[in-house]
Tab-separated table of C-alpha atoms in Angstrom:
chain	number	residue	atom	x	y	z
U	259	ALA	CA	3.089	15.883	7.554
U	260	GLN	CA	1.403	12.561	8.601
U	261	THR	CA	3.473	10.028	9.890
U	262	VAL	CA	3.782	6.118	10.527
U	263	THR	CA	5.453	4.180	12.704
U	264	GLN	CA	6.028	0.512	12.601
U	265	SER	CA	8.276	0.249	15.745
U	266	GLN	CA	8.610	-3.870	15.657
U	267	PRO	CA	10.328	-4.837	12.728
U	268	GLU	CA	9.476	-8.768	13.304
U	269	MET	CA	7.042	-10.809	15.475
U	270	SER	CA	6.691	-14.091	15.902
U	271	VAL	CA	4.469	-16.665	17.673
U	272	GLN	CA	3.104	-20.201	17.804
U	273	GLU	CA	0.344	-21.986	15.583
U	274	ALA	CA	-3.291	-21.282	17.205
U	275	GLU	CA	-1.360	-18.101	19.731
U	276	THR	CA	-2.760	-14.762	19.560
U	277	VAL	CA	-0.728	-11.549	18.704
U	278	THR	CA	-0.903	-7.786	17.866
U	279	LEU	CA	0.705	-5.652	15.688
U	280	SER	CA	1.799	-1.953	16.249
U	281	CYS	CA	0.661	0.607	14.653
U	282	THR	CA	1.140	4.329	15.832
U	283	TYR	CA	0.474	7.851	13.546
U	284	ASP	CA	0.800	11.499	13.758
U	285	THR	CA	-1.647	13.955	12.488
U	286	SER	CA	-3.914	17.068	12.952
U	287	GLU	CA	-6.982	15.792	11.505
U	288	SER	CA	-9.656	14.131	12.697
U	289	ASP	CA	-11.428	12.688	9.680
U	290	TYR	CA	-8.891	9.800	8.529
U	291	TYR	CA	-8.706	6.072	7.745
U	292	LEU	CA	-6.342	3.472	8.721
U	293	PHE	CA	-5.635	0.454	7.095
U	294	TRP	CA	-3.396	-3.372	7.711
U	295	TYR	CA	-1.743	-4.843	3.970
U	296	LYS	CA	-0.620	-8.439	4.137
U	297	GLN	CA	2.353	-8.881	1.901
U	298	PRO	CA	3.040	-12.318	1.236
U	299	PRO	CA	6.201	-13.349	0.248
U	300	SER	CA	4.756	-13.679	-3.470
U	301	ARG	CA	4.712	-9.853	-2.780
U	302	GLN	CA	1.071	-9.473	-3.772
U	303	MET	CA	-1.164	-6.613	-1.713
U	304	ILE	CA	-3.629	-7.682	0.519
U	305	LEU	CA	-6.117	-5.425	2.437
U	306	VAL	CA	-6.776	-6.964	5.679
U	307	ILE	CA	-9.065	-4.588	8.092
U	308	ARG	CA	-10.247	-1.168	7.856
U	309	GLN	CA	-10.347	1.472	9.946
U	310	GLU	CA	-12.640	5.002	9.795
U	311	ALA	CA	-11.540	6.610	12.306
U	312	TYR	CA	-15.492	8.478	13.791
U	313	LYS	CA	-16.344	5.394	14.147
U	314	GLN	CA	-15.230	4.499	17.785
U	315	GLN	CA	-16.458	0.322	17.446
U	316	ASN	CA	-13.057	-1.301	16.376
U	317	ALA	CA	-13.309	-3.242	13.004
U	318	THR	CA	-13.084	-6.567	12.865
U	319	GLU	CA	-12.384	-9.335	10.485
U	320	ASN	CA	-13.057	-13.182	11.698
U	321	ARG	CA	-9.452	-14.013	13.574
U	322	PHE	CA	-8.265	-9.944	12.555
U	323	SER	CA	-9.110	-7.158	14.607
U	324	VAL	CA	-7.811	-3.889	15.857
U	325	ASN	CA	-7.633	-2.098	18.954
U	326	PHE	CA	-8.677	1.553	17.845
U	327	GLN	CA	-7.299	3.978	19.900
U	328	LYS	CA	-8.000	7.413	18.117
U	329	ALA	CA	-6.350	9.847	21.814
U	330	ALA	CA	-3.459	7.275	21.929
U	331	LYS	CA	-3.217	7.956	17.576
U	332	SER	CA	-2.586	4.048	17.694
U	333	PHE	CA	-3.744	1.599	15.337
U	334	SER	CA	-2.285	-1.934	16.712
U	335	LEU	CA	-3.560	-5.333	14.732
U	336	LYS	CA	-4.393	-8.281	16.212
U	337	ILE	CA	-4.158	-11.518	15.442
U	338	SER	CA	-5.674	-14.658	16.718
U	339	ASP	CA	-5.200	-18.427	16.311
U	340	SER	CA	-2.387	-17.945	14.293
U	341	GLN	CA	-1.524	-19.628	11.420
U	342	LEU	CA	0.414	-20.509	8.878
U	343	GLY	CA	-0.411	-18.518	6.437
U	344	ASP	CA	-0.282	-15.430	8.461
U	345	ALA	CA	3.391	-15.914	7.832
U	346	ALA	CA	3.477	-12.344	6.120
U	347	MET	CA	5.133	-8.877	6.307
U	348	TYR	CA	2.162	-6.494	7.265
U	349	PHE	CA	1.984	-3.358	6.901
U	350	CYS	CA	-0.115	-0.470	8.710
U	351	ALA	CA	-0.652	2.695	6.494
U	352	TYR	CA	-2.793	6.119	7.573
U	353	ARG	CA	-5.685	8.179	4.691
U	354	SER	CA	-6.272	11.065	5.011
U	355	ARG	CA	-10.345	12.266	4.470
U	356	PHE	CA	-8.464	14.925	2.182
U	357	ARG	CA	-5.731	13.945	0.500
U	358	THR	CA	-5.417	11.012	-2.099
U	359	ALA	CA	-2.459	9.398	-1.018
U	360	LEU	CA	-2.268	5.998	1.692
U	361	ILE	CA	1.440	6.254	4.016
U	362	PHE	CA	2.898	3.513	4.984
U	363	GLY	CA	5.618	2.920	8.098
U	364	LYS	CA	8.203	0.642	7.473
U	365	GLY	CA	6.250	-3.178	8.177
U	366	THR	CA	6.346	-5.608	10.455
U	367	THR	CA	7.950	-9.687	9.351
U	368	LEU	CA	5.460	-11.607	10.396
U	369	SER	CA	6.498	-15.309	11.456
U	370	VAL	CA	4.598	-17.793	11.844
U	371	SER	CA	6.206	-21.875	14.053
U	372	SER	CA	4.486	-25.061	14.531
A	165	ASN	CA	-11.763	-10.024	-13.663
A	166	ALA	CA	-8.355	-10.367	-13.305
A	167	GLY	CA	-7.689	-6.948	-11.261
A	168	VAL	CA	-4.553	-5.200	-11.218
A	169	THR	CA	-2.207	-6.292	-14.046
A	170	GLN	CA	1.423	-5.427	-14.380
A	171	THR	CA	4.188	-5.673	-17.496
A	172	PRO	CA	6.818	-6.742	-17.363
A	173	LYS	CA	7.183	-8.670	-14.221
A	174	PHE	CA	10.988	-8.819	-13.993
A	175	ARG	CA	13.421	-5.612	-15.724
A	176	VAL	CA	16.955	-5.784	-15.614
A	177	LEU	CA	18.381	-2.177	-16.638
A	178	LYS	CA	21.195	-0.151	-17.036
A	179	THR	CA	22.635	3.016	-16.301
A	180	GLY	CA	21.172	5.874	-18.513
A	181	GLN	CA	19.081	3.122	-20.110
A	182	SER	CA	14.821	4.304	-20.416
A	183	MET	CA	12.088	2.077	-19.998
A	184	THR	CA	8.618	1.719	-19.466
A	185	LEU	CA	5.808	-0.474	-16.721
A	186	LEU	CA	2.279	-0.459	-18.094
A	187	CYS	CA	0.289	-0.917	-15.361
A	188	ALA	CA	-3.515	-2.047	-16.306
A	189	GLN	CA	-7.298	-2.228	-14.284
A	190	ASP	CA	-10.752	-4.507	-15.492
A	191	MET	CA	-12.321	-2.863	-12.405
A	192	ASN	CA	-13.945	0.682	-14.024
A	193	HIS	CA	-11.432	2.085	-11.032
A	194	GLU	CA	-11.528	6.129	-11.407
A	195	TYR	CA	-7.778	6.101	-9.360
A	196	MET	CA	-4.489	4.526	-10.428
A	197	TYR	CA	-1.379	5.088	-8.141
A	198	TRP	CA	2.393	4.007	-8.396
A	199	TYR	CA	4.493	2.900	-6.019
A	200	ARG	CA	7.889	1.580	-5.328
A	201	GLN	CA	9.128	-0.521	-2.297
A	202	ASP	CA	12.608	-0.168	-1.012
A	203	PRO	CA	13.507	-2.552	1.921
A	204	GLY	CA	13.478	-0.903	5.382
A	205	MET	CA	10.973	1.661	3.636
A	206	GLY	CA	7.624	0.221	3.294
A	207	LEU	CA	5.970	1.989	0.568
A	208	ARG	CA	6.165	5.191	-1.028
A	209	LEU	CA	4.475	7.423	-3.465
A	210	ILE	CA	5.735	8.516	-6.768
A	211	HIS	CA	2.685	9.382	-8.775
A	212	TYR	CA	-0.870	8.819	-9.205
A	213	SER	CA	-4.442	10.208	-11.445
A	214	VAL	CA	-7.675	10.402	-10.033
A	215	GLY	CA	-9.111	9.855	-13.480
A	216	GLU	CA	-8.095	9.133	-18.014
A	217	GLY	CA	-5.882	12.758	-18.064
A	218	THR	CA	-5.011	13.678	-15.343
A	219	THR	CA	-1.287	12.672	-13.114
A	220	ALA	CA	-0.362	14.113	-10.678
A	221	LYS	CA	3.276	13.938	-7.817
A	222	GLY	CA	3.577	11.721	-4.993
A	223	GLU	CA	6.342	11.152	-2.399
A	224	VAL	CA	9.735	10.609	-4.671
A	225	PRO	CA	8.458	11.791	-8.201
A	226	ASP	CA	12.159	12.397	-9.392
A	227	GLY	CA	13.659	10.627	-12.175
A	228	TYR	CA	9.501	9.517	-13.071
A	229	ASN	CA	7.237	10.246	-15.612
A	230	VAL	CA	3.484	8.618	-15.903
A	231	SER	CA	0.806	9.335	-18.187
A	232	ARG	CA	-3.125	7.912	-18.157
A	233	LEU	CA	-4.342	8.107	-21.559
A	234	LYS	CA	-6.928	5.621	-21.301
A	235	LYS	CA	-8.884	4.977	-18.319
A	236	GLN	CA	-7.731	1.328	-17.561
A	237	ASN	CA	-4.276	1.751	-17.829
A	238	PHE	CA	-1.367	3.228	-16.683
A	239	LEU	CA	2.461	4.073	-17.977
A	240	LEU	CA	6.031	4.924	-15.674
A	241	GLY	CA	8.499	6.044	-17.900
A	242	LEU	CA	11.906	6.045	-16.482
A	243	GLU	CA	13.352	8.166	-18.918
A	244	SER	CA	17.473	7.505	-18.309
A	245	ALA	CA	17.598	5.261	-15.085
A	246	ALA	CA	20.020	4.928	-12.179
A	247	PRO	CA	20.370	2.621	-9.794
A	248	SER	CA	18.428	4.560	-6.705
A	249	GLN	CA	16.212	3.268	-8.885
A	250	THR	CA	16.879	-0.733	-8.686
A	251	SER	CA	13.424	-0.987	-5.764
A	252	VAL	CA	9.926	-3.236	-6.328
A	253	TYR	CA	7.098	-1.073	-7.785
A	254	PHE	CA	3.573	-1.742	-6.977
A	255	CYS	CA	0.329	-0.507	-9.325
A	256	ALA	CA	-2.521	-0.008	-7.592
A	257	SER	CA	-5.930	1.132	-8.545
A	258	SER	CA	-9.494	2.074	-6.621
A	259	LYS	CA	-12.112	3.471	-6.968
A	260	GLU	CA	-13.696	7.360	-6.427
A	261	GLY	CA	-13.191	8.421	-2.457
A	262	ARG	CA	-10.557	8.065	0.364
A	263	TYR	CA	-12.799	5.050	2.570
A	264	PHE	CA	-12.314	2.452	-0.944
A	265	GLU	CA	-9.231	0.454	-0.811
A	266	GLN	CA	-6.913	0.112	-3.174
A	267	PHE	CA	-5.918	-2.748	-5.127
A	268	PHE	CA	-2.665	-3.550	-6.045
A	269	GLY	CA	-1.314	-6.070	-8.588
A	270	PRO	CA	1.529	-7.908	-8.182
A	271	GLY	CA	4.814	-5.571	-8.440
A	272	THR	CA	7.594	-5.540	-11.022
A	273	ARG	CA	11.578	-6.272	-10.356
A	274	LEU	CA	13.851	-3.510	-11.668
A	275	THR	CA	17.306	-3.817	-11.157
A	276	VAL	CA	19.726	-1.034	-12.622
A	277	LEU	CA	22.690	-1.907	-13.572
């Protein structure tokens, strides 16, 4: 069974600085999708970025980028120029090409200080 | 578009009571899902549906039932609530296909006393 591990329960960063959130996953499949979701205090789950496993190029969305290391089964999220509004819980998620379910990690709570 | 809506937003039940959570989406999505979120556990899939009239079990289906009588609605039922079902419940929907993102509702906080 696939598993997703986020080893950092909490992280903190100062405004305008860069922070990296870690995610590793375990799978025997070669074709899958990876996602980062953001959950602010409002509880609303918001997609931040997605990566297709067969694409070698790392995905980027404005200040958010990923470092996808397929061989190492690692999928870290880098937030550049951190803003107060980035404070939230971040979830890494895995989705097999052959299955419908998203498998989530336990989340990393990010705090941003001014 | 309202996206994904959930009713109710909060609910308190006594052990043994029953209730139904309603999820509605106006994006014409084929797939719909119910998750529960517990502290330190992330989100776990309860049940899902890949189309009207179909449902399937997820990771933690025990104690829950679901129905998808209309494409836009996905109901989650608790027949006899237990304190272990105290959680935040999220509904989500997506287009058909593994690539497409899941859009989440605002969640329902359920407390079972």
